[in-house]
Amino acid sequence: MGGGGALLKIDNIHTSYGVIEALKGVSLKVKEGEIACLLGANGAGKSTTLLTICGVNKPTKGQITFFSRTINGLPPHEIVEEGISLVPEGRRVFPMLTVYENLRMGAFVRRDKMGIEEDLESIYKNFPILKERKNQMAGTLSGGEQQMLAIARALISRPRLLLLDEPSLGLAPIMVEKIFKIIKDINKSGATILLVEQNAALALEIADYGYVMETGKIAMEDKAEKLLKNKKIKEIYLGG
Amino acid sequence: MMQDIKKWAFGSLWLFILTIPFLGIINALYFLVSLIVLAILWFIYKPFEQNILDVQSKLLQLPMPSIRWSLYFVIAILVLILPFISDQYITNVATSAITYIVLALGLNIVVGFAGLLDLGYVAFYAVGAYSYALLSTKAGLSFWAVLPLSAIMAAIFGIILGFPTLRLRGDYLAIVTLGFGEMIRITLNNWDSVTGGPNGILNIKGPATLGLSFSQPHHYYYLIIIIGIFTIFAVNRLNNSRIGRAWVAIREDEIAAEAMGINIVKMKLLAFALGASFAGIAGGFFASKMKFVSPESFTFFESVIILCMVVLGGMGSIPGVILGAVVLIILPESLRGFQNYRMIIFGAAMVLIMLFRPQGFIGGVRRRLELHPEDEKILKQETESLYDVKQK
Ligand SMILES: Nc1ncnc2c1ncn2[C@@H]1O[C@H](COP(=O)(O)OP(=O)(O)OP(=O)(O)O)[C@@H](O)[C@H]1O
Ligand SMILES: [Mg+2]
């Protein structure tokens, strides 16, 4: 494989909120077809990294390449068209739109009506609960259902890279398991995934490669199975 | 229930105290008594509210074509024959009401659809009116040539004024747009060589077509009906389009909308430009009808009234905004007999509506959800759906 297989390559990016520098030189790679996970404590800069990749935040320094094309500096809507899709932290579904309308928003950049309808059908097949509730306001869904909707909404743009920000946040254990199974299935069906998680044990279990962030920098990186056995990781993130 | 009683008590007392200086204690007491009567009526109505809301939402949401279309049909006939069954005064009031419908529907694009609070909307009305006045008196162009140009001029101003506000939200946006509105008015007031300053522009030509030159009130009435129908169709089409959905997404969650691939900058500017263009058309019509424009017609108060029409009627709902405009024009007119008190009664009515129907007359189901998230019905749904998940 080597470096040639890198779908996404982030090279030494810096991102600031006003005077606060949240990212102080982050570098990472995501290879085509893999699940990479990004771990780290609260405030380490994980969400900022994802938001910088998809253009919502602009890096002050560094380079982001996707399919060997430089994408930093592009506006978010062009990055979505390149094939990167984000499931934001805290789900952020549109609460006053119905489930169906939310899914239509996900397909905003697509113009092929037929294709969208087909994908909607396959999404309804994979997420039967969304079909059941397709005319219900998204704000009235339960947390787990909203998370499924957020994922489905991101999938419908047919991303080549899916960015997931803490999909297990605030969910009951059964729901978390379900969501992780869905993530694995999405990956099997061909999408590359960059997963941000607090739940390190679960994330490393499904991931191929892992990065650990600390205060705006990558502090450690390795194959997922090796990180799982790493002493320091065990101590800090896996509860001893 | 207790909460409502509290609201009424505080509301009436507050209005009572507020009106003493204007009305004198005796009249203010009458006012208080009428408020209490209103309160009693309200508490009679309250137990039926849910039924009424249900019926209303069925009428609005569900396809009940026969009832809906017959209702529209009756309204349409009444509107069409109005000049024949009433006098010139009423025709003029109706013309003004429809002009405000056009304005309110335009502002609804910005405030209701895209969620951008604009307190300077009257500026675009002014730009339309002055564009019409100048192009018609100085360049001698005809009404049909100038009206679209007024719309385009207003749209250009919408973009110019919208651009610096793109990063602003909520209160900040409101303050800046308010400032822009005032800037336009002050410019019109002081740029004597072009705008005639406080004296305005006189002798503006009215429209003429097929040998008929517009002179009677009902000529203008039918003209504004055509403009009004065009506006309703256009705004309705926008609402149900890809662009309309993008606006709603931006209103609900800007970052999520961005992540969906919506071009926020383009969509916001489009909202400003399209919203302004309807104000431009209304302004052009206004200038052609009055034959005279001056800065006095475009004060901050106008912006507030138009915003009230949108908010009272029900933000984002087209029938709601139309109703809001009609009520806010007809209410003060019908209170003319009360002379000086009419603005107070008008203000009181608005305060009461906001207290008891914050979603507006015809707030879409969406507004209702937004403003009363504690509604039992929704809570129930939510716990039910949670329950479902646990079951699996
Ligand atoms: N909109 C913002 N404005 C200012 N500072 C911000 C903003 N968003 C994040 N920050 C700061 O940037 C740093 C990184 O935040 P970020 O949200 O990326 O952390 P995170 O790793 O995702 O944390 P968590 O696990 O809590 O989600 C934090 O110090 C945070 O306070
Ligand atoms: Mg985060």
XYZ file of C-alpha atoms and ligand atoms in Angstrom:
664
model
C 0.000 0.000 0.000
C 2.374 2.729 1.192
C 1.648 6.427 0.976
C -0.049 6.046 -2.398
C -3.139 4.606 -0.740
C -3.824 7.750 1.306
C -7.255 9.083 0.421
C -6.985 11.987 2.818
C -3.720 13.546 3.847
C -3.497 16.310 6.415
C -0.146 17.984 6.684
C 0.753 20.194 9.631
C -2.495 22.168 9.881
C -3.030 24.994 12.322
C -6.513 26.314 13.098
C -7.461 29.122 15.447
C -10.618 30.471 17.044
C -9.750 34.125 17.430
C -6.568 34.173 19.470
C -6.932 30.588 20.675
C -4.968 28.168 18.546
C -6.970 24.931 18.690
C -4.835 22.954 16.220
C -1.079 23.326 16.482
C 0.226 21.331 13.600
C -1.891 18.226 13.064
C -0.776 15.656 10.516
C -2.606 12.456 9.685
C -3.513 10.137 6.840
C -6.585 8.097 6.091
C -6.109 5.250 3.619
C -8.718 4.308 1.104
C -11.175 1.718 2.463
C -10.082 1.850 6.072
C -11.600 3.083 9.304
C -9.269 5.483 11.058
C -10.123 6.739 14.499
C -9.145 9.887 16.282
C -9.122 9.711 20.075
C -8.391 12.306 22.689
C -9.588 14.104 25.786
C -12.222 16.837 25.802
C -10.968 19.973 24.122
C -8.045 18.227 22.421
C -9.181 19.537 19.039
C -10.861 16.507 17.484
C -14.000 18.305 16.345
C -11.922 21.217 15.128
C -9.907 18.796 12.986
C -13.047 17.437 11.346
C -14.523 20.902 10.850
C -11.264 22.025 9.272
C -11.271 19.075 6.877
C -14.746 19.923 5.655
C -14.024 23.609 5.319
C -16.268 25.034 8.028
C -13.117 26.190 9.807
C -10.234 27.525 7.747
C -6.689 26.466 8.628
C -4.198 29.308 9.007
C -1.347 27.042 7.969
C -0.810 23.586 6.502
C -2.291 21.553 3.704
C -5.146 19.104 3.281
C -5.228 16.860 0.219
C -8.033 14.596 -0.838
C -7.417 12.294 -3.813
C -4.184 14.239 -4.278
C -6.140 17.450 -4.700
C -5.570 20.318 -2.286
C -8.864 21.115 -0.635
C -7.979 23.499 2.165
C -9.360 26.923 1.396
C -12.277 25.553 -0.592
C -15.708 26.544 0.744
C -17.594 23.727 2.531
C -20.107 23.191 -0.250
C -17.332 22.442 -2.730
C -15.709 20.036 -0.306
C -19.012 18.163 0.045
C -19.102 17.945 -3.741
C -15.595 16.463 -3.678
C -17.084 13.575 -1.697
C -16.482 14.353 1.973
C -19.449 14.254 4.307
C -19.651 15.079 7.994
C -21.864 13.727 10.761
C -21.420 16.583 13.201
C -20.992 16.310 16.948
C -24.334 16.340 18.720
C -26.076 15.085 15.544
C -27.441 18.495 14.506
C -30.386 17.214 12.521
C -32.790 19.942 11.402
C -35.364 19.621 14.196
C -38.261 21.369 12.468
C -37.889 19.435 9.231
C -39.324 15.962 8.819
C -37.092 12.920 8.611
C -37.683 12.822 4.868
C -36.840 16.502 4.457
C -33.659 16.011 6.462
C -32.627 13.237 4.115
C -33.406 15.456 1.135
C -31.132 18.115 2.636
C -28.374 15.520 2.748
C -28.776 15.062 -0.997
C -28.587 18.799 -1.590
C -25.498 18.665 -3.794
C -26.901 15.900 -5.956
C -28.952 16.643 -9.061
C -29.888 13.109 -10.132
C -33.446 12.777 -8.903
C -33.738 9.115 -9.832
C -30.521 8.237 -8.038
C -31.638 10.080 -4.916
C -34.913 8.173 -4.831
C -33.047 4.891 -5.220
C -30.662 5.778 -2.404
C -33.563 6.838 -0.210
C -35.092 3.407 -0.696
C -31.887 1.643 0.251
C -31.502 3.923 3.277
C -35.030 3.111 4.373
C -34.149 -0.557 3.993
C -31.070 -0.206 6.180
C -32.750 2.101 8.695
C -36.342 0.843 8.929
C -37.039 3.161 11.853
C -36.447 6.159 9.588
C -38.948 4.860 7.085
C -41.484 4.429 9.846
C -40.952 7.987 10.966
C -40.283 9.668 7.679
C -43.054 12.237 8.099
C -42.230 12.991 11.702
C -40.381 16.128 12.734
C -36.746 15.197 13.344
C -36.727 17.108 16.630
C -39.192 14.623 18.057
C -36.973 11.597 17.418
C -35.082 9.953 20.250
C -31.354 10.530 20.537
C -30.470 7.228 18.904
C -32.913 7.770 16.077
C -31.495 11.242 15.520
C -28.013 9.775 15.318
C -29.178 7.273 12.715
C -30.807 10.098 10.815
C -27.619 12.169 10.980
C -25.617 9.257 9.595
C -28.178 8.492 6.909
C -28.295 12.165 5.973
C -24.535 12.171 5.482
C -24.606 8.927 3.489
C -27.127 10.130 0.969
C -24.626 12.480 -0.597
C -22.666 9.298 -1.473
C -19.467 10.341 0.260
C -16.135 8.715 -0.486
C -14.992 9.802 2.957
C -17.341 9.902 5.922
C -16.343 11.957 8.963
C -18.122 10.902 12.167
C -17.904 13.062 15.284
C -18.696 11.131 18.467
C -21.606 9.099 17.144
C -21.988 7.287 20.484
C -22.357 10.469 22.516
C -25.196 10.247 25.001
C -26.610 6.973 23.737
C -27.640 3.891 25.678
C -25.226 0.924 25.344
C -27.548 -1.072 23.058
C -27.883 1.911 20.782
C -24.116 2.437 20.741
C -23.605 -1.148 19.635
C -26.173 -0.712 16.912
C -24.558 2.489 15.652
C -21.106 0.885 15.579
C -22.456 -2.034 13.614
C -23.904 0.427 11.139
C -20.529 2.174 10.854
C -18.828 -1.125 10.149
C -21.414 -1.952 7.476
C -20.977 1.421 5.818
C -17.246 0.812 5.676
C -17.739 -2.652 4.193
C -19.911 -1.189 1.479
C -16.984 0.922 0.345
C -16.827 4.226 2.216
C -13.667 5.295 3.977
C -14.263 6.517 7.520
C -12.585 8.886 9.925
C -14.164 8.345 13.329
C -13.806 10.643 16.317
C -14.703 8.910 19.575
C -14.553 9.187 23.332
C -15.387 5.519 23.601
C -11.828 4.391 22.804
C -12.327 0.679 23.401
C -15.172 0.355 20.923
C -13.588 2.677 18.382
C -10.270 0.821 18.355
C -12.106 -2.443 18.007
C -13.655 -1.517 14.669
C -10.838 0.744 13.440
C -7.798 -0.205 11.388
C -5.637 2.674 12.482
C -5.748 5.086 15.395
C -4.519 8.562 16.265
C -4.447 10.083 19.732
C -4.712 13.850 20.067
C -3.534 16.005 22.940
C -4.018 19.771 23.074
C -4.009 20.432 19.375
C -1.405 17.882 18.311
C -1.220 14.216 17.415
C 0.486 12.630 20.412
C 0.499 9.037 19.274
C -0.477 6.906 16.292
C -0.427 3.231 15.472
C -2.377 0.282 14.171
C -5.583 -0.058 16.136
C -4.793 -3.458 17.602
C -1.438 -2.177 18.841
C -3.017 0.898 20.448
C -5.479 -1.401 22.189
C -2.545 -3.141 23.860
C -0.600 0.052 24.549
C -0.031 0.606 28.257
C -0.523 4.345 28.275
C -3.678 4.146 26.201
C -5.012 1.462 28.499
C -4.389 3.680 31.495
C -5.910 6.876 30.145
C -8.644 5.834 27.745
C -9.553 2.255 28.503
C -9.873 2.577 32.249
C -6.755 0.648 33.304
C -54.118 27.928 33.294
C -52.549 29.728 36.268
C -49.853 30.963 33.938
C -52.412 32.399 31.560
C -54.213 34.194 34.374
C -50.892 35.662 35.466
C -50.083 36.746 31.931
C -53.437 38.443 31.558
C -53.247 40.141 34.924
C -49.761 41.503 34.299
C -50.474 42.377 30.692
C -53.646 44.315 31.419
C -52.220 46.072 34.430
C -49.145 47.082 32.503
C -51.167 48.438 29.583
C -53.485 50.216 32.014
C -50.616 52.017 33.736
C -48.996 52.754 30.404
C -52.121 54.384 29.003
C -53.033 56.576 32.006
C -50.834 59.476 30.834
C -52.397 59.424 27.343
C -56.003 58.670 28.169
C -56.512 60.023 31.648
C -57.514 57.767 34.491
C -61.205 57.435 33.535
C -60.582 56.364 29.960
C -57.761 54.122 31.064
C -60.190 52.411 33.416
C -62.567 51.819 30.506
C -59.636 50.379 28.688
C -58.866 48.102 31.614
C -62.470 46.927 31.738
C -62.420 46.105 28.034
C -59.213 44.163 28.566
C -60.889 42.187 31.338
C -63.811 41.414 29.030
C -61.281 40.243 26.454
C -59.654 38.074 29.111
C -62.949 36.433 29.969
C -63.581 35.745 26.290
C -60.117 34.254 26.088
C -60.759 31.847 28.939
C -63.994 30.765 27.306
C -62.104 30.140 24.087
C -59.140 28.407 25.690
C -60.675 24.968 26.359
C -61.530 24.728 22.665
C -58.169 25.924 21.473
C -56.789 22.480 20.747
C -59.856 21.592 18.680
C -59.607 24.820 16.756
C -55.908 24.310 16.174
C -56.545 20.768 15.012
C -59.213 21.903 12.588
C -56.938 24.703 11.435
C -53.959 22.483 10.855
C -56.162 20.011 9.028
C -57.389 22.803 6.806
C -53.859 23.974 6.166
C -51.901 20.763 6.079
C -54.145 18.063 4.768
C -55.334 18.149 1.232
C -58.986 19.005 1.659
C -59.267 20.422 -1.805
C -62.993 21.045 -1.946
C -63.262 23.148 1.216
C -59.991 24.930 0.667
C -60.650 25.758 -2.936
C -64.176 26.920 -2.302
C -62.849 29.181 0.441
C -60.223 30.586 -1.913
C -62.852 30.954 -4.597
C -65.149 33.004 -2.362
C -62.259 35.223 -1.287
C -61.150 35.651 -4.889
C -64.633 36.703 -6.013
C -64.952 39.165 -3.127
C -61.566 40.661 -3.907
C -62.413 40.993 -7.585
C -65.753 42.725 -7.159
C -64.705 44.906 -4.217
C -64.613 48.242 -6.124
C -68.199 47.665 -7.286
C -69.646 46.851 -3.889
C -67.828 49.554 -1.925
C -66.622 53.138 -2.186
C -63.344 54.749 -3.221
C -62.098 54.943 0.331
C -62.385 51.205 0.841
C -60.822 50.552 -2.538
C -57.870 52.701 -1.524
C -57.487 50.941 1.805
C -57.620 47.595 0.031
C -54.989 48.758 -2.463
C -52.742 49.744 0.382
C -53.407 46.429 2.146
C -52.339 44.456 -0.921
C -49.240 46.623 -1.315
C -48.341 45.634 2.233
C -49.055 41.988 1.442
C -46.408 42.217 -1.284
C -43.999 43.898 1.145
C -44.686 41.432 3.939
C -44.303 38.412 1.656
C -40.986 39.827 0.485
C -39.757 40.355 4.029
C -41.030 36.893 4.866
C -38.426 35.479 2.483
C -35.669 37.082 4.537
C -37.084 36.726 8.049
C -39.482 33.799 7.796
C -37.705 31.504 5.359
C -34.024 32.299 5.837
C -34.301 33.404 9.473
C -32.375 36.665 8.997
C -33.817 39.407 11.180
C -33.973 42.511 8.968
C -35.080 45.765 10.610
C -34.241 47.968 7.632
C -36.487 46.432 5.029
C -38.181 49.738 4.271
C -34.924 50.827 2.598
C -35.672 48.562 -0.358
C -39.207 49.894 -0.569
C -37.652 53.364 -0.739
C -35.101 52.317 -3.368
C -37.934 50.927 -5.507
C -40.051 54.046 -5.118
C -37.202 56.468 -5.862
C -35.941 54.351 -8.765
C -39.392 54.537 -10.235
C -39.700 58.257 -9.564
C -36.318 59.111 -11.098
C -36.522 56.808 -14.094
C -40.031 57.956 -14.871
C -39.525 61.713 -14.443
C -35.905 62.081 -15.625
C -35.615 59.292 -18.197
C -39.253 59.372 -19.225
C -39.605 55.592 -19.305
C -43.015 53.934 -19.072
C -44.416 52.129 -16.044
C -43.954 48.681 -17.578
C -40.305 49.344 -18.281
C -39.606 50.967 -14.935
C -41.313 48.488 -12.596
C -38.876 45.631 -13.351
C -36.000 48.096 -13.117
C -37.207 49.155 -9.662
C -37.173 45.506 -8.636
C -33.662 45.048 -10.014
C -32.375 48.196 -8.313
C -33.818 47.048 -4.987
C -32.288 43.585 -5.464
C -28.891 45.153 -6.133
C -29.226 47.162 -2.927
C -30.288 43.984 -1.161
C -27.009 42.376 -2.187
C -24.934 45.457 -1.359
C -26.486 45.745 2.093
C -26.579 41.998 2.627
C -22.941 41.382 1.870
C -21.349 42.957 4.957
C -23.914 41.294 7.243
C -23.264 37.724 6.145
C -21.305 36.804 9.253
C -23.748 38.473 11.632
C -26.611 36.781 13.371
C -29.607 37.675 15.509
C -29.343 40.926 17.415
C -26.240 42.161 15.606
C -27.830 41.610 12.233
C -30.950 43.447 13.410
C -28.935 46.466 14.540
C -26.868 46.688 11.365
C -29.875 46.352 9.064
C -31.667 48.994 11.114
C -28.688 51.264 10.522
C -28.779 50.621 6.783
C -32.454 51.476 6.668
C -31.801 54.801 8.346
C -28.789 55.496 6.122
C -30.915 55.182 3.013
C -33.601 57.457 4.409
C -31.100 60.081 5.518
C -29.365 59.959 2.149
C -32.684 60.525 0.392
C -33.362 63.390 2.744
C -30.057 65.152 2.118
C -29.103 64.463 -1.469
C -31.131 67.420 -2.705
C -29.771 67.530 -6.244
C -30.995 64.054 -7.077
C -33.778 63.164 -4.663
C -35.203 66.605 -4.009
C -34.350 66.267 -0.328
C -37.249 66.522 2.132
C -39.519 67.845 -0.624
C -39.226 64.614 -2.548
C -40.042 64.130 -6.214
C -43.279 65.436 -7.695
C -45.309 64.827 -10.827
C -44.514 61.179 -11.283
C -46.305 59.598 -14.207
C -48.777 56.812 -13.613
C -49.087 53.704 -15.748
C -50.907 53.647 -19.063
C -51.842 50.718 -21.210
C -53.925 50.120 -24.340
C -54.980 53.723 -24.446
C -56.142 53.671 -20.823
C -54.187 55.952 -18.534
C -54.604 55.018 -14.884
C -56.479 57.611 -12.909
C -59.244 55.976 -10.868
C -58.568 54.141 -7.584
C -59.914 50.912 -9.013
C -57.402 51.017 -11.875
C -54.633 50.840 -9.315
C -56.577 48.325 -7.305
C -56.640 45.837 -10.171
C -53.018 46.540 -10.975
C -51.904 45.728 -7.425
C -54.053 42.596 -7.470
C -52.063 41.368 -10.455
C -48.807 42.219 -8.679
C -50.088 40.556 -5.503
C -51.045 37.338 -7.282
C -47.680 37.247 -9.007
C -45.969 37.694 -5.630
C -47.973 34.956 -3.938
C -47.214 32.493 -6.737
C -43.540 33.383 -6.842
C -43.037 33.187 -3.076
C -44.957 29.931 -2.883
C -42.818 28.417 -5.631
C -39.677 29.553 -3.839
C -40.870 28.087 -0.551
C -41.329 24.648 -2.080
C -38.116 24.662 -4.060
C -34.590 23.468 -3.420
C -33.725 27.059 -2.553
C -36.578 27.220 -0.041
C -35.341 24.068 1.667
C -31.828 25.460 1.801
C -33.116 28.611 3.522
C -34.951 26.583 6.139
C -31.813 24.542 6.769
C -29.754 27.709 7.222
C -32.378 29.094 9.586
C -32.342 25.945 11.687
C -28.633 25.221 11.869
C -26.102 27.109 9.854
C -23.166 24.784 10.446
C -25.170 21.677 9.668
C -26.466 23.397 6.545
C -22.901 24.156 5.514
C -21.943 20.547 6.067
C -24.791 19.509 3.762
C -23.070 21.375 0.981
C -25.333 24.435 0.983
C -23.591 27.563 -0.220
C -24.473 29.789 2.707
C -23.164 33.005 1.178
C -25.061 32.535 -2.052
C -28.288 31.508 -0.340
C -28.274 34.395 2.123
C -27.574 36.930 -0.609
C -30.309 35.355 -2.694
C -32.731 35.780 0.219
C -31.763 39.439 0.603
C -31.955 40.092 -3.131
C -35.267 38.321 -3.739
C -36.838 39.765 -0.608
C -35.719 43.244 -1.629
C -36.957 42.881 -5.191
C -40.556 42.490 -3.993
C -40.137 45.626 -1.895
C -38.809 47.290 -5.059
C -41.914 46.331 -7.007
C -44.152 47.539 -4.179
C -42.161 50.793 -4.050
C -42.495 51.331 -7.785
C -46.216 50.777 -7.579
C -46.480 53.118 -4.600
C -44.654 55.916 -6.456
C -46.800 55.509 -9.556
C -49.998 55.641 -7.529
C -49.114 58.540 -5.246
C -47.437 60.517 -8.077
C -45.134 61.773 -5.345
C -42.404 60.327 -3.131
C -40.627 61.785 -0.120
C -38.406 60.336 2.616
C -41.252 60.629 5.114
C -42.941 57.543 3.710
C -39.934 55.352 4.485
C -39.315 55.644 8.194
C -38.197 52.953 10.606
C -41.812 52.672 11.715
C -42.695 51.213 8.311
C -40.071 48.494 8.748
C -41.532 47.690 12.136
C -45.089 47.471 10.795
C -44.034 45.164 7.974
C -42.086 43.001 10.395
C -45.148 42.865 12.658
C -47.223 41.615 9.745
C -44.775 38.775 9.229
C -44.471 37.889 12.903
C -48.129 38.328 13.861
C -49.354 36.444 10.833
C -47.038 33.551 11.453
C -43.462 33.566 10.270
C -42.858 31.495 7.196
C -46.531 30.790 6.528
C -47.775 32.487 3.366
C -51.494 32.582 4.281
C -50.482 33.746 7.762
C -48.426 36.647 6.452
C -51.251 37.684 4.117
C -53.698 37.647 7.022
C -51.215 39.576 9.178
C -50.902 42.300 6.544
C -54.661 42.587 6.088
C -55.315 42.785 9.826
C -52.576 45.330 10.471
C -53.856 47.624 7.727
C -57.547 47.228 8.431
C -57.315 47.351 12.230
C -55.824 50.876 12.451
C -58.109 52.064 9.654
C -61.217 50.767 11.379
C -60.084 52.445 14.600
C -59.920 55.866 12.938
C -63.035 56.867 14.893
C -60.971 56.593 18.071
C -58.533 59.206 16.804
C -55.534 59.455 19.081
C -56.241 56.269 20.931
C -56.081 54.086 17.908
C -52.329 53.581 18.052
C -52.640 52.584 21.697
C -55.374 50.079 20.991
C -53.342 48.862 18.061
C -50.266 48.435 20.253
C -52.286 46.715 22.950
C -53.716 44.282 20.428
C -50.223 43.422 19.237
C -48.913 42.874 22.751
C -51.861 40.605 23.500
C -51.401 38.595 20.333
C -47.733 38.064 21.104
C -48.552 37.031 24.648
C -51.166 34.499 23.720
C -50.367 33.413 20.206
C -46.596 33.751 19.879
C -46.692 31.598 16.764
C -48.901 34.159 14.996
C -52.378 33.791 13.567
C -51.459 30.935 11.290
C -48.100 29.789 12.553
C -47.211 26.655 10.639
C -46.929 23.524 12.741
C -43.223 24.253 12.647
C -43.471 27.520 14.531
C -45.673 25.928 17.106
C -43.065 23.287 17.803
C -40.343 25.833 18.014
C -42.042 28.099 20.508
C -43.755 25.576 22.711
C -41.287 22.729 22.931
C -42.839 21.776 26.236
C -46.112 20.918 24.510
C -47.428 17.717 25.972
C -48.222 16.147 22.662
C -44.631 16.314 21.522
C -43.264 15.171 24.826
C -45.497 12.164 24.589
C -44.309 11.382 21.099
C -40.759 11.670 22.259
C -41.094 9.297 25.169
C -42.967 6.909 22.936
C -40.215 6.868 20.389
C -37.626 6.400 23.108
C -39.629 3.502 24.353
C -39.653 1.963 20.887
C -35.917 1.986 20.730
C -35.512 0.341 24.074
C -37.942 -2.358 23.061
C -35.765 -3.457 20.182
N -16.410 27.999 18.315
C -15.336 28.057 19.143
N -14.894 29.262 19.571
C -13.824 29.343 20.387
N -13.125 28.297 20.831
C -13.517 27.075 20.433
C -14.645 26.894 19.576
N -14.801 25.577 19.348
C -13.817 24.961 20.033
N -13.027 25.842 20.685
C -11.865 25.532 21.510
O -10.952 24.790 20.728
C -10.399 23.718 21.454
C -10.667 22.405 20.745
O -12.055 22.155 20.730
P -12.712 20.907 20.009
O -14.186 21.125 20.011
O -12.070 20.683 18.714
O -12.352 19.740 21.013
P -12.773 18.216 20.987
O -11.529 17.420 20.978
O -13.739 17.953 19.914
O -13.450 18.065 22.399
P -14.756 17.211 22.838
O -14.292 15.826 23.074
O -15.176 17.862 24.113
O -15.765 17.342 21.764
C -11.008 23.807 22.841
O -10.093 24.444 23.687
C -12.235 24.653 22.668
O -12.487 25.412 23.822
Mg -15.709 17.500 19.866
